[in-house]
Amino acid sequence: MKKNQTPATSQTEVVSSEAVTPTLNEQVDEETGEVTDTFKFKYLEGHPRQYRFDAKQGLFNINGTEVLGNTLTFQPLAWRIFTDSILNMGQKTWAELFFVDAANCVSSVLFHGYSVDNIFRLIEPLFYADLTLADVVITATAEKKENTKIQPKGTYYIATFGYQMADRKLTQELTAYAKSNRLFRQETTTDRANISRLYNWYNPFGENDDTDTGLLLAA
């Protein structure tokens, strides 16, 4: 299948490419002996497994310790785009995406700044094709940038995003799971966030809406 991949201009060598897609589990019916493949997802409510994008190093990691490389591939099942002061980083615009990784753990990853702008560049063509982020498998790639306004010049990384169409059956499984569970990250959730987009994200502080309509831009 042809990939609609966003060109990446990163000069960083790829250490590894971690495709975090759910793993099927075999279940055997004790009475009939019939074998079926099912997904069994693990989720401690409010505490998803944490994947992180280190914008200083241009690398993805798990919990700040297990380095994965400069790409991360995943299929979102819930998300929100919002402005808030969280994680002692001041007021920023964030994109928080939830997915299930290869260990079948419900996980989340955060992006901010220019990386959020790049997510909107992905959302827009999907919107006009009657698709959402939940319908595709995303590859996030760290792209190196230079700050020439300071001397000596500094370097930093932003995330760019490409995609390919997801497996329809898996998408249905993920959607059903997201709609029957309360997906959020307690550490990043406040009652003061200005949320511009959300899909299957549970708000413990207010009304909940499982739709993602319109192209609302975060302030």
mmCIF file with all atom_site columns, C-alpha atoms in Angstrom:
data_model
loop_
_atom_site.group_PDB
_atom_site.id
_atom_site.type_symbol
_atom_site.label_atom_id
_atom_site.label_alt_id
_atom_site.label_comp_id
_atom_site.label_asym_id
_atom_site.label_entity_id
_atom_site.label_seq_id
_atom_site.pdbx_PDB_ins_code
_atom_site.Cartn_x
_atom_site.Cartn_y
_atom_site.Cartn_z
_atom_site.occupancy
_atom_site.B_iso_or_equiv
_atom_site.pdbx_formal_charge
_atom_site.auth_seq_id
_atom_site.auth_comp_id
_atom_site.auth_asym_id
_atom_site.auth_atom_id
_atom_site.pdbx_PDB_model_num
ATOM 1   C CA . MET A 1 1   ? 0.000   0.000   0.000  1.00 0.00 ? 1   MET A CA 1
ATOM 2   C CA . LYS A 1 2   ? 1.348   3.377   -0.915 1.00 0.00 ? 2   LYS A CA 1
ATOM 3   C CA . LYS A 1 3   ? 2.313   5.523   2.030  1.00 0.00 ? 3   LYS A CA 1
ATOM 4   C CA . ASN A 1 4   ? 1.339   9.172   2.227  1.00 0.00 ? 4   ASN A CA 1
ATOM 5   C CA . GLN A 1 5   ? 4.511   10.049  4.041  1.00 0.00 ? 5   GLN A CA 1
ATOM 6   C CA . THR A 1 6   ? 5.446   13.558  5.096  1.00 0.00 ? 6   THR A CA 1
ATOM 7   C CA . PRO A 1 7   ? 8.988   14.223  3.850  1.00 0.00 ? 7   PRO A CA 1
ATOM 8   C CA . ALA A 1 8   ? 11.502  14.312  6.676  1.00 0.00 ? 8   ALA A CA 1
ATOM 9   C CA . THR A 1 9   ? 14.698  16.300  6.482  1.00 0.00 ? 9   THR A CA 1
ATOM 10  C CA . SER A 1 10  ? 16.225  15.185  9.758  1.00 0.00 ? 10  SER A CA 1
ATOM 11  C CA . GLN A 1 11  ? 19.988  14.715  9.700  1.00 0.00 ? 11  GLN A CA 1
ATOM 12  C CA . THR A 1 12  ? 19.875  12.386  12.701 1.00 0.00 ? 12  THR A CA 1
ATOM 13  C CA . GLU A 1 13  ? 20.677  8.755   12.000 1.00 0.00 ? 13  GLU A CA 1
ATOM 14  C CA . VAL A 1 14  ? 17.826  6.420   12.834 1.00 0.00 ? 14  VAL A CA 1
ATOM 15  C CA . VAL A 1 15  ? 18.878  4.254   15.748 1.00 0.00 ? 15  VAL A CA 1
ATOM 16  C CA . SER A 1 16  ? 15.745  2.143   15.641 1.00 0.00 ? 16  SER A CA 1
ATOM 17  C CA . SER A 1 17  ? 12.202  2.344   14.324 1.00 0.00 ? 17  SER A CA 1
ATOM 18  C CA . GLU A 1 18  ? 9.677   1.215   16.893 1.00 0.00 ? 18  GLU A CA 1
ATOM 19  C CA . ALA A 1 19  ? 6.348   0.203   15.369 1.00 0.00 ? 19  ALA A CA 1
ATOM 20  C CA . VAL A 1 20  ? 4.033   0.171   18.350 1.00 0.00 ? 20  VAL A CA 1
ATOM 21  C CA . THR A 1 21  ? 1.031   -1.745  17.071 1.00 0.00 ? 21  THR A CA 1
ATOM 22  C CA . PRO A 1 22  ? -1.101  -4.084  19.202 1.00 0.00 ? 22  PRO A CA 1
ATOM 23  C CA . THR A 1 23  ? -0.338  -7.799  19.341 1.00 0.00 ? 23  THR A CA 1
ATOM 24  C CA . LEU A 1 24  ? -2.956  -10.494 18.792 1.00 0.00 ? 24  LEU A CA 1
ATOM 25  C CA . ASN A 1 25  ? -3.512  -13.104 21.510 1.00 0.00 ? 25  ASN A CA 1
ATOM 26  C CA . GLU A 1 26  ? -4.723  -16.615 20.744 1.00 0.00 ? 26  GLU A CA 1
ATOM 27  C CA . GLN A 1 27  ? -7.700  -17.854 22.737 1.00 0.00 ? 27  GLN A CA 1
ATOM 28  C CA . VAL A 1 28  ? -8.831  -21.481 22.644 1.00 0.00 ? 28  VAL A CA 1
ATOM 29  C CA . ASP A 1 29  ? -12.427 -22.442 23.365 1.00 0.00 ? 29  ASP A CA 1
ATOM 30  C CA . GLU A 1 30  ? -12.153 -25.303 25.875 1.00 0.00 ? 30  GLU A CA 1
ATOM 31  C CA . GLU A 1 31  ? -15.368 -26.934 24.651 1.00 0.00 ? 31  GLU A CA 1
ATOM 32  C CA . THR A 1 32  ? -14.946 -26.719 20.882 1.00 0.00 ? 32  THR A CA 1
ATOM 33  C CA . GLY A 1 33  ? -11.189 -26.310 20.531 1.00 0.00 ? 33  GLY A CA 1
ATOM 34  C CA . GLU A 1 34  ? -11.760 -23.351 18.233 1.00 0.00 ? 34  GLU A CA 1
ATOM 35  C CA . VAL A 1 35  ? -8.877  -20.888 18.137 1.00 0.00 ? 35  VAL A CA 1
ATOM 36  C CA . THR A 1 36  ? -9.625  -17.189 17.808 1.00 0.00 ? 36  THR A CA 1
ATOM 37  C CA . ASP A 1 37  ? -7.343  -14.168 17.697 1.00 0.00 ? 37  ASP A CA 1
ATOM 38  C CA . THR A 1 38  ? -8.288  -11.373 20.065 1.00 0.00 ? 38  THR A CA 1
ATOM 39  C CA . PHE A 1 39  ? -6.760  -8.230  21.508 1.00 0.00 ? 39  PHE A CA 1
ATOM 40  C CA . LYS A 1 40  ? -6.382  -7.880  25.269 1.00 0.00 ? 40  LYS A CA 1
ATOM 41  C CA . PHE A 1 41  ? -5.413  -4.352  26.182 1.00 0.00 ? 41  PHE A CA 1
ATOM 42  C CA . LYS A 1 42  ? -3.895  -3.279  29.510 1.00 0.00 ? 42  LYS A CA 1
ATOM 43  C CA . TYR A 1 43  ? -4.823  0.079   31.008 1.00 0.00 ? 43  TYR A CA 1
ATOM 44  C CA . LEU A 1 44  ? -4.614  1.483   34.528 1.00 0.00 ? 44  LEU A CA 1
ATOM 45  C CA . GLU A 1 45  ? -7.196  4.258   34.385 1.00 0.00 ? 45  GLU A CA 1
ATOM 46  C CA . GLY A 1 46  ? -5.601  7.696   34.289 1.00 0.00 ? 46  GLY A CA 1
ATOM 47  C CA . HIS A 1 47  ? -2.101  6.258   34.061 1.00 0.00 ? 47  HIS A CA 1
ATOM 48  C CA . PRO A 1 48  ? -1.269  5.191   30.488 1.00 0.00 ? 48  PRO A CA 1
ATOM 49  C CA . ARG A 1 49  ? 2.226   4.018   29.634 1.00 0.00 ? 49  ARG A CA 1
ATOM 50  C CA . GLN A 1 50  ? 4.285   7.106   28.881 1.00 0.00 ? 50  GLN A CA 1
ATOM 51  C CA . TYR A 1 51  ? 6.076   7.537   25.575 1.00 0.00 ? 51  TYR A CA 1
ATOM 52  C CA . ARG A 1 52  ? 8.024   10.775  25.313 1.00 0.00 ? 52  ARG A CA 1
ATOM 53  C CA . PHE A 1 53  ? 9.505   12.928  22.560 1.00 0.00 ? 53  PHE A CA 1
ATOM 54  C CA . ASP A 1 54  ? 12.793  14.510  23.642 1.00 0.00 ? 54  ASP A CA 1
ATOM 55  C CA . ALA A 1 55  ? 12.926  17.670  21.525 1.00 0.00 ? 55  ALA A CA 1
ATOM 56  C CA . LYS A 1 56  ? 16.486  18.404  22.655 1.00 0.00 ? 56  LYS A CA 1
ATOM 57  C CA . GLN A 1 57  ? 17.933  15.075  21.542 1.00 0.00 ? 57  GLN A CA 1
ATOM 58  C CA . GLY A 1 58  ? 15.485  14.249  18.747 1.00 0.00 ? 58  GLY A CA 1
ATOM 59  C CA . LEU A 1 59  ? 14.676  10.847  20.227 1.00 0.00 ? 59  LEU A CA 1
ATOM 60  C CA . PHE A 1 60  ? 11.613  9.005   21.463 1.00 0.00 ? 60  PHE A CA 1
ATOM 61  C CA . ASN A 1 61  ? 11.700  7.028   24.691 1.00 0.00 ? 61  ASN A CA 1
ATOM 62  C CA . ILE A 1 62  ? 9.531   5.171   27.184 1.00 0.00 ? 62  ILE A CA 1
ATOM 63  C CA . ASN A 1 63  ? 9.291   6.771   30.621 1.00 0.00 ? 63  ASN A CA 1
ATOM 64  C CA . GLY A 1 64  ? 12.401  8.823   29.927 1.00 0.00 ? 64  GLY A CA 1
ATOM 65  C CA . THR A 1 65  ? 14.684  5.788   30.124 1.00 0.00 ? 65  THR A CA 1
ATOM 66  C CA . GLU A 1 66  ? 14.195  3.260   27.303 1.00 0.00 ? 66  GLU A CA 1
ATOM 67  C CA . VAL A 1 67  ? 15.392  4.980   24.114 1.00 0.00 ? 67  VAL A CA 1
ATOM 68  C CA . LEU A 1 68  ? 13.542  3.938   20.953 1.00 0.00 ? 68  LEU A CA 1
ATOM 69  C CA . GLY A 1 69  ? 15.157  6.045   18.220 1.00 0.00 ? 69  GLY A CA 1
ATOM 70  C CA . ASN A 1 70  ? 14.117  9.060   16.173 1.00 0.00 ? 70  ASN A CA 1
ATOM 71  C CA . THR A 1 71  ? 10.850  7.631   14.834 1.00 0.00 ? 71  THR A CA 1
ATOM 72  C CA . LEU A 1 72  ? 7.693   6.341   16.466 1.00 0.00 ? 72  LEU A CA 1
ATOM 73  C CA . THR A 1 73  ? 4.862   4.554   14.649 1.00 0.00 ? 73  THR A CA 1
ATOM 74  C CA . PHE A 1 74  ? 1.425   4.182   16.218 1.00 0.00 ? 74  PHE A CA 1
ATOM 75  C CA . GLN A 1 75  ? -2.330  4.286   15.570 1.00 0.00 ? 75  GLN A CA 1
ATOM 76  C CA . PRO A 1 76  ? -4.227  6.843   17.671 1.00 0.00 ? 76  PRO A CA 1
ATOM 77  C CA . LEU A 1 77  ? -7.439  5.738   19.365 1.00 0.00 ? 77  LEU A CA 1
ATOM 78  C CA . ALA A 1 78  ? -8.017  8.944   21.356 1.00 0.00 ? 78  ALA A CA 1
ATOM 79  C CA . TRP A 1 79  ? -6.543  12.436  21.486 1.00 0.00 ? 79  TRP A CA 1
ATOM 80  C CA . ARG A 1 80  ? -6.961  16.034  22.484 1.00 0.00 ? 80  ARG A CA 1
ATOM 81  C CA . ILE A 1 81  ? -5.326  19.297  21.428 1.00 0.00 ? 81  ILE A CA 1
ATOM 82  C CA . PHE A 1 82  ? -5.300  21.894  24.160 1.00 0.00 ? 82  PHE A CA 1
ATOM 83  C CA . THR A 1 83  ? -3.560  24.862  25.749 1.00 0.00 ? 83  THR A CA 1
ATOM 84  C CA . ASP A 1 84  ? -2.529  24.595  29.381 1.00 0.00 ? 84  ASP A CA 1
ATOM 85  C CA . SER A 1 85  ? 0.313   24.989  31.862 1.00 0.00 ? 85  SER A CA 1
ATOM 86  C CA . ILE A 1 86  ? 1.378   21.432  32.730 1.00 0.00 ? 86  ILE A CA 1
ATOM 87  C CA . LEU A 1 87  ? 4.494   19.482  33.717 1.00 0.00 ? 87  LEU A CA 1
ATOM 88  C CA . ASN A 1 88  ? 6.155   22.679  35.014 1.00 0.00 ? 88  ASN A CA 1
ATOM 89  C CA . MET A 1 89  ? 6.631   23.883  31.422 1.00 0.00 ? 89  MET A CA 1
ATOM 90  C CA . GLY A 1 90  ? 4.415   26.957  31.402 1.00 0.00 ? 90  GLY A CA 1
ATOM 91  C CA . GLN A 1 91  ? 1.529   27.771  29.080 1.00 0.00 ? 91  GLN A CA 1
ATOM 92  C CA . LYS A 1 92  ? 1.869   25.837  25.809 1.00 0.00 ? 92  LYS A CA 1
ATOM 93  C CA . THR A 1 93  ? -0.271  24.287  23.104 1.00 0.00 ? 93  THR A CA 1
ATOM 94  C CA . TRP A 1 94  ? -0.164  20.508  23.334 1.00 0.00 ? 94  TRP A CA 1
ATOM 95  C CA . ALA A 1 95  ? -1.291  17.465  21.380 1.00 0.00 ? 95  ALA A CA 1
ATOM 96  C CA . GLU A 1 96  ? -1.867  14.403  23.539 1.00 0.00 ? 96  GLU A CA 1
ATOM 97  C CA . LEU A 1 97  ? -2.412  11.167  21.633 1.00 0.00 ? 97  LEU A CA 1
ATOM 98  C CA . PHE A 1 98  ? -3.355  7.779   23.052 1.00 0.00 ? 98  PHE A CA 1
ATOM 99  C CA . PHE A 1 99  ? -2.544  4.456   21.387 1.00 0.00 ? 99  PHE A CA 1
ATOM 100 C CA . VAL A 1 100 ? -1.933  0.783   22.148 1.00 0.00 ? 100 VAL A CA 1
ATOM 101 C CA . ASP A 1 101 ? 1.668   -0.366  21.889 1.00 0.00 ? 101 ASP A CA 1
ATOM 102 C CA . ALA A 1 102 ? 3.210   -3.705  20.922 1.00 0.00 ? 102 ALA A CA 1
ATOM 103 C CA . ALA A 1 103 ? 2.851   -4.967  24.499 1.00 0.00 ? 103 ALA A CA 1
ATOM 104 C CA . ASN A 1 104 ? -0.885  -4.162  24.294 1.00 0.00 ? 104 ASN A CA 1
ATOM 105 C CA . CYS A 1 105 ? -0.469  -1.358  26.837 1.00 0.00 ? 105 CYS A CA 1
ATOM 106 C CA . VAL A 1 106 ? -2.620  1.738   26.447 1.00 0.00 ? 106 VAL A CA 1
ATOM 107 C CA . SER A 1 107 ? -0.037  4.496   26.038 1.00 0.00 ? 107 SER A CA 1
ATOM 108 C CA . SER A 1 108 ? 0.172   8.229   25.465 1.00 0.00 ? 108 SER A CA 1
ATOM 109 C CA . VAL A 1 109 ? 2.603   10.670  23.891 1.00 0.00 ? 109 VAL A CA 1
ATOM 110 C CA . LEU A 1 110 ? 2.723   14.475  24.050 1.00 0.00 ? 110 LEU A CA 1
ATOM 111 C CA . PHE A 1 111 ? 3.859   16.999  21.459 1.00 0.00 ? 111 PHE A CA 1
ATOM 112 C CA . HIS A 1 112 ? 3.961   20.787  21.725 1.00 0.00 ? 112 HIS A CA 1
ATOM 113 C CA . GLY A 1 113 ? 4.885   23.884  19.744 1.00 0.00 ? 113 GLY A CA 1
ATOM 114 C CA . TYR A 1 114 ? 5.715   23.493  16.054 1.00 0.00 ? 114 TYR A CA 1
ATOM 115 C CA . SER A 1 115 ? 5.081   19.744  16.306 1.00 0.00 ? 115 SER A CA 1
ATOM 116 C CA . VAL A 1 116 ? 1.406   20.524  16.981 1.00 0.00 ? 116 VAL A CA 1
ATOM 117 C CA . ASP A 1 117 ? 1.336   22.677  13.844 1.00 0.00 ? 117 ASP A CA 1
ATOM 118 C CA . ASN A 1 118 ? 2.581   19.643  11.916 1.00 0.00 ? 118 ASN A CA 1
ATOM 119 C CA . ILE A 1 119 ? -0.198  17.499  13.370 1.00 0.00 ? 119 ILE A CA 1
ATOM 120 C CA . PHE A 1 120 ? -2.724  19.969  11.967 1.00 0.00 ? 120 PHE A CA 1
ATOM 121 C CA . ARG A 1 121 ? -1.037  19.623  8.573  1.00 0.00 ? 121 ARG A CA 1
ATOM 122 C CA . LEU A 1 122 ? -1.856  15.930  8.851  1.00 0.00 ? 122 LEU A CA 1
ATOM 123 C CA . ILE A 1 123 ? -5.385  16.416  10.199 1.00 0.00 ? 123 ILE A CA 1
ATOM 124 C CA . GLU A 1 124 ? -6.506  18.752  7.410  1.00 0.00 ? 124 GLU A CA 1
ATOM 125 C CA . PRO A 1 125 ? -6.223  16.397  4.390  1.00 0.00 ? 125 PRO A CA 1
ATOM 126 C CA . LEU A 1 126 ? -7.680  13.560  6.476  1.00 0.00 ? 126 LEU A CA 1
ATOM 127 C CA . PHE A 1 127 ? -10.653 15.733  7.405  1.00 0.00 ? 127 PHE A CA 1
ATOM 128 C CA . TYR A 1 128 ? -11.467 16.476  3.772  1.00 0.00 ? 128 TYR A CA 1
ATOM 129 C CA . ALA A 1 129 ? -11.211 12.758  2.987  1.00 0.00 ? 129 ALA A CA 1
ATOM 130 C CA . ASP A 1 130 ? -13.768 12.024  5.747  1.00 0.00 ? 130 ASP A CA 1
ATOM 131 C CA . LEU A 1 131 ? -11.069 10.424  7.889  1.00 0.00 ? 131 LEU A CA 1
ATOM 132 C CA . THR A 1 132 ? -9.556  11.117  11.296 1.00 0.00 ? 132 THR A CA 1
ATOM 133 C CA . LEU A 1 133 ? -6.285  10.258  13.001 1.00 0.00 ? 133 LEU A CA 1
ATOM 134 C CA . ALA A 1 134 ? -8.007  7.096   14.255 1.00 0.00 ? 134 ALA A CA 1
ATOM 135 C CA . ASP A 1 135 ? -8.155  5.748   10.689 1.00 0.00 ? 135 ASP A CA 1
ATOM 136 C CA . VAL A 1 136 ? -4.415  5.859   10.022 1.00 0.00 ? 136 VAL A CA 1
ATOM 137 C CA . VAL A 1 137 ? -1.096  4.601   11.326 1.00 0.00 ? 137 VAL A CA 1
ATOM 138 C CA . ILE A 1 138 ? 1.147   7.576   12.016 1.00 0.00 ? 138 ILE A CA 1
ATOM 139 C CA . THR A 1 139 ? 4.917   7.728   11.829 1.00 0.00 ? 139 THR A CA 1
ATOM 140 C CA . ALA A 1 140 ? 6.380   10.609  13.817 1.00 0.00 ? 140 ALA A CA 1
ATOM 141 C CA . THR A 1 141 ? 9.930   11.553  12.832 1.00 0.00 ? 141 THR A CA 1
ATOM 142 C CA . ALA A 1 142 ? 12.296  13.928  14.622 1.00 0.00 ? 142 ALA A CA 1
ATOM 143 C CA . GLU A 1 143 ? 13.459  16.724  12.316 1.00 0.00 ? 143 GLU A CA 1
ATOM 144 C CA . LYS A 1 144 ? 16.477  18.838  13.210 1.00 0.00 ? 144 LYS A CA 1
ATOM 145 C CA . LYS A 1 145 ? 16.155  22.629  13.312 1.00 0.00 ? 145 LYS A CA 1
ATOM 146 C CA . GLU A 1 146 ? 18.638  25.418  14.020 1.00 0.00 ? 146 GLU A CA 1
ATOM 147 C CA . ASN A 1 147 ? 18.161  28.586  16.038 1.00 0.00 ? 147 ASN A CA 1
ATOM 148 C CA . THR A 1 148 ? 20.395  31.163  14.367 1.00 0.00 ? 148 THR A CA 1
ATOM 149 C CA . LYS A 1 149 ? 19.104  34.017  16.517 1.00 0.00 ? 149 LYS A CA 1
ATOM 150 C CA . ILE A 1 150 ? 21.508  33.040  19.267 1.00 0.00 ? 150 ILE A CA 1
ATOM 151 C CA . GLN A 1 151 ? 25.282  32.627  19.219 1.00 0.00 ? 151 GLN A CA 1
ATOM 152 C CA . PRO A 1 152 ? 26.561  30.049  19.133 1.00 0.00 ? 152 PRO A CA 1
ATOM 153 C CA . LYS A 1 153 ? 23.552  28.790  17.207 1.00 0.00 ? 153 LYS A CA 1
ATOM 154 C CA . GLY A 1 154 ? 21.391  26.235  18.931 1.00 0.00 ? 154 GLY A CA 1
ATOM 155 C CA . THR A 1 155 ? 19.753  23.085  17.628 1.00 0.00 ? 155 THR A CA 1
ATOM 156 C CA . TYR A 1 156 ? 16.441  21.520  18.507 1.00 0.00 ? 156 TYR A CA 1
ATOM 157 C CA . TYR A 1 157 ? 14.007  19.019  17.013 1.00 0.00 ? 157 TYR A CA 1
ATOM 158 C CA . ILE A 1 158 ? 10.366  19.066  16.009 1.00 0.00 ? 158 ILE A CA 1
ATOM 159 C CA . ALA A 1 159 ? 8.195   16.120  15.027 1.00 0.00 ? 159 ALA A CA 1
ATOM 160 C CA . THR A 1 160 ? 6.930   15.679  11.480 1.00 0.00 ? 160 THR A CA 1
ATOM 161 C CA . PHE A 1 161 ? 4.156   13.230  10.669 1.00 0.00 ? 161 PHE A CA 1
ATOM 162 C CA . GLY A 1 162 ? 3.435   10.834  7.846  1.00 0.00 ? 162 GLY A CA 1
ATOM 163 C CA . TYR A 1 163 ? 0.782   8.140   7.641  1.00 0.00 ? 163 TYR A CA 1
ATOM 164 C CA . GLN A 1 164 ? -0.595  5.061   5.937  1.00 0.00 ? 164 GLN A CA 1
ATOM 165 C CA . MET A 1 165 ? -4.114  3.689   6.105  1.00 0.00 ? 165 MET A CA 1
ATOM 166 C CA . ALA A 1 166 ? -4.769  1.439   9.082  1.00 0.00 ? 166 ALA A CA 1
ATOM 167 C CA . ASP A 1 167 ? -6.262  -2.038  9.111  1.00 0.00 ? 167 ASP A CA 1
ATOM 168 C CA . ARG A 1 168 ? -10.025 -1.603  9.249  1.00 0.00 ? 168 ARG A CA 1
ATOM 169 C CA . LYS A 1 169 ? -10.658 -4.474  11.668 1.00 0.00 ? 169 LYS A CA 1
ATOM 170 C CA . LEU A 1 170 ? -8.054  -3.192  14.108 1.00 0.00 ? 170 LEU A CA 1
ATOM 171 C CA . THR A 1 171 ? -9.505  0.311   13.840 1.00 0.00 ? 171 THR A CA 1
ATOM 172 C CA . GLN A 1 172 ? -12.908 -1.047  14.831 1.00 0.00 ? 172 GLN A CA 1
ATOM 173 C CA . GLU A 1 173 ? -11.367 -2.895  17.794 1.00 0.00 ? 173 GLU A CA 1
ATOM 174 C CA . LEU A 1 174 ? -9.545  0.210   18.981 1.00 0.00 ? 174 LEU A CA 1
ATOM 175 C CA . THR A 1 175 ? -12.593 2.440   18.552 1.00 0.00 ? 175 THR A CA 1
ATOM 176 C CA . ALA A 1 176 ? -14.814 0.070   20.512 1.00 0.00 ? 176 ALA A CA 1
ATOM 177 C CA . TYR A 1 177 ? -12.242 -0.126  23.290 1.00 0.00 ? 177 TYR A CA 1
ATOM 178 C CA . ALA A 1 178 ? -11.819 3.649   23.458 1.00 0.00 ? 178 ALA A CA 1
ATOM 179 C CA . LYS A 1 179 ? -15.558 4.239   23.670 1.00 0.00 ? 179 LYS A CA 1
ATOM 180 C CA . SER A 1 180 ? -15.961 1.785   26.552 1.00 0.00 ? 180 SER A CA 1
ATOM 181 C CA . ASN A 1 181 ? -13.027 3.044   28.642 1.00 0.00 ? 181 ASN A CA 1
ATOM 182 C CA . ARG A 1 182 ? -12.146 6.393   30.191 1.00 0.00 ? 182 ARG A CA 1
ATOM 183 C CA . LEU A 1 183 ? -8.916  7.374   28.456 1.00 0.00 ? 183 LEU A CA 1
ATOM 184 C CA . PHE A 1 184 ? -6.982  10.251  30.009 1.00 0.00 ? 184 PHE A CA 1
ATOM 185 C CA . ARG A 1 185 ? -3.678  10.931  31.764 1.00 0.00 ? 185 ARG A CA 1
ATOM 186 C CA . GLN A 1 186 ? -4.140  12.202  35.293 1.00 0.00 ? 186 GLN A CA 1
ATOM 187 C CA . GLU A 1 187 ? -0.777  13.992  35.406 1.00 0.00 ? 187 GLU A CA 1
ATOM 188 C CA . THR A 1 188 ? -1.604  16.215  32.415 1.00 0.00 ? 188 THR A CA 1
ATOM 189 C CA . THR A 1 189 ? -5.306  16.808  33.096 1.00 0.00 ? 189 THR A CA 1
ATOM 190 C CA . THR A 1 190 ? -6.491  20.006  34.784 1.00 0.00 ? 190 THR A CA 1
ATOM 191 C CA . ASP A 1 191 ? -9.795  21.833  35.050 1.00 0.00 ? 191 ASP A CA 1
ATOM 192 C CA . ARG A 1 192 ? -8.368  24.956  33.382 1.00 0.00 ? 192 ARG A CA 1
ATOM 193 C CA . ALA A 1 193 ? -7.284  23.539  30.002 1.00 0.00 ? 193 ALA A CA 1
ATOM 194 C CA . ASN A 1 194 ? -8.554  25.231  26.851 1.00 0.00 ? 194 ASN A CA 1
ATOM 195 C CA . ILE A 1 195 ? -9.378  22.217  24.677 1.00 0.00 ? 195 ILE A CA 1
ATOM 196 C CA . SER A 1 196 ? -9.773  22.879  20.955 1.00 0.00 ? 196 SER A CA 1
ATOM 197 C CA . ARG A 1 197 ? -10.121 19.303  19.660 1.00 0.00 ? 197 ARG A CA 1
ATOM 198 C CA . LEU A 1 198 ? -10.786 15.948  21.228 1.00 0.00 ? 198 LEU A CA 1
ATOM 199 C CA . TYR A 1 199 ? -11.762 12.429  20.261 1.00 0.00 ? 199 TYR A CA 1
ATOM 200 C CA . ASN A 1 200 ? -12.542 9.575   22.658 1.00 0.00 ? 200 ASN A CA 1
ATOM 201 C CA . TRP A 1 201 ? -10.738 11.459  25.424 1.00 0.00 ? 201 TRP A CA 1
ATOM 202 C CA . TYR A 1 202 ? -12.365 11.372  28.849 1.00 0.00 ? 202 TYR A CA 1
ATOM 203 C CA . ASN A 1 203 ? -12.605 14.634  30.776 1.00 0.00 ? 203 ASN A CA 1
ATOM 204 C CA . PRO A 1 204 ? -12.875 13.916  34.516 1.00 0.00 ? 204 PRO A CA 1
ATOM 205 C CA . PHE A 1 205 ? -13.714 17.587  35.154 1.00 0.00 ? 205 PHE A CA 1
ATOM 206 C CA . GLY A 1 206 ? -16.645 18.147  32.832 1.00 0.00 ? 206 GLY A CA 1
ATOM 207 C CA . GLU A 1 207 ? -18.834 17.129  29.913 1.00 0.00 ? 207 GLU A CA 1
ATOM 208 C CA . ASN A 1 208 ? -17.560 14.534  27.501 1.00 0.00 ? 208 ASN A CA 1
ATOM 209 C CA . ASP A 1 209 ? -17.892 14.378  23.729 1.00 0.00 ? 209 ASP A CA 1
ATOM 210 C CA . ASP A 1 210 ? -16.512 11.532  21.623 1.00 0.00 ? 210 ASP A CA 1
ATOM 211 C CA . THR A 1 211 ? -16.630 13.423  18.333 1.00 0.00 ? 211 THR A CA 1
ATOM 212 C CA . ASP A 1 212 ? -13.910 15.370  16.566 1.00 0.00 ? 212 ASP A CA 1
ATOM 213 C CA . THR A 1 213 ? -15.587 17.812  14.232 1.00 0.00 ? 213 THR A CA 1
ATOM 214 C CA . GLY A 1 214 ? -14.366 20.885  12.444 1.00 0.00 ? 214 GLY A CA 1
ATOM 215 C CA . LEU A 1 215 ? -10.876 22.254  12.046 1.00 0.00 ? 215 LEU A CA 1
ATOM 216 C CA . LEU A 1 216 ? -10.565 24.257  15.225 1.00 0.00 ? 216 LEU A CA 1
ATOM 217 C CA . LEU A 1 217 ? -7.101  25.674  15.766 1.00 0.00 ? 217 LEU A CA 1
ATOM 218 C CA . ALA A 1 218 ? -5.654  25.920  19.236 1.00 0.00 ? 218 ALA A CA 1
ATOM 219 C CA . ALA A 1 219 ? -4.920  29.451  20.347 1.00 0.00 ? 219 ALA A CA 1
#
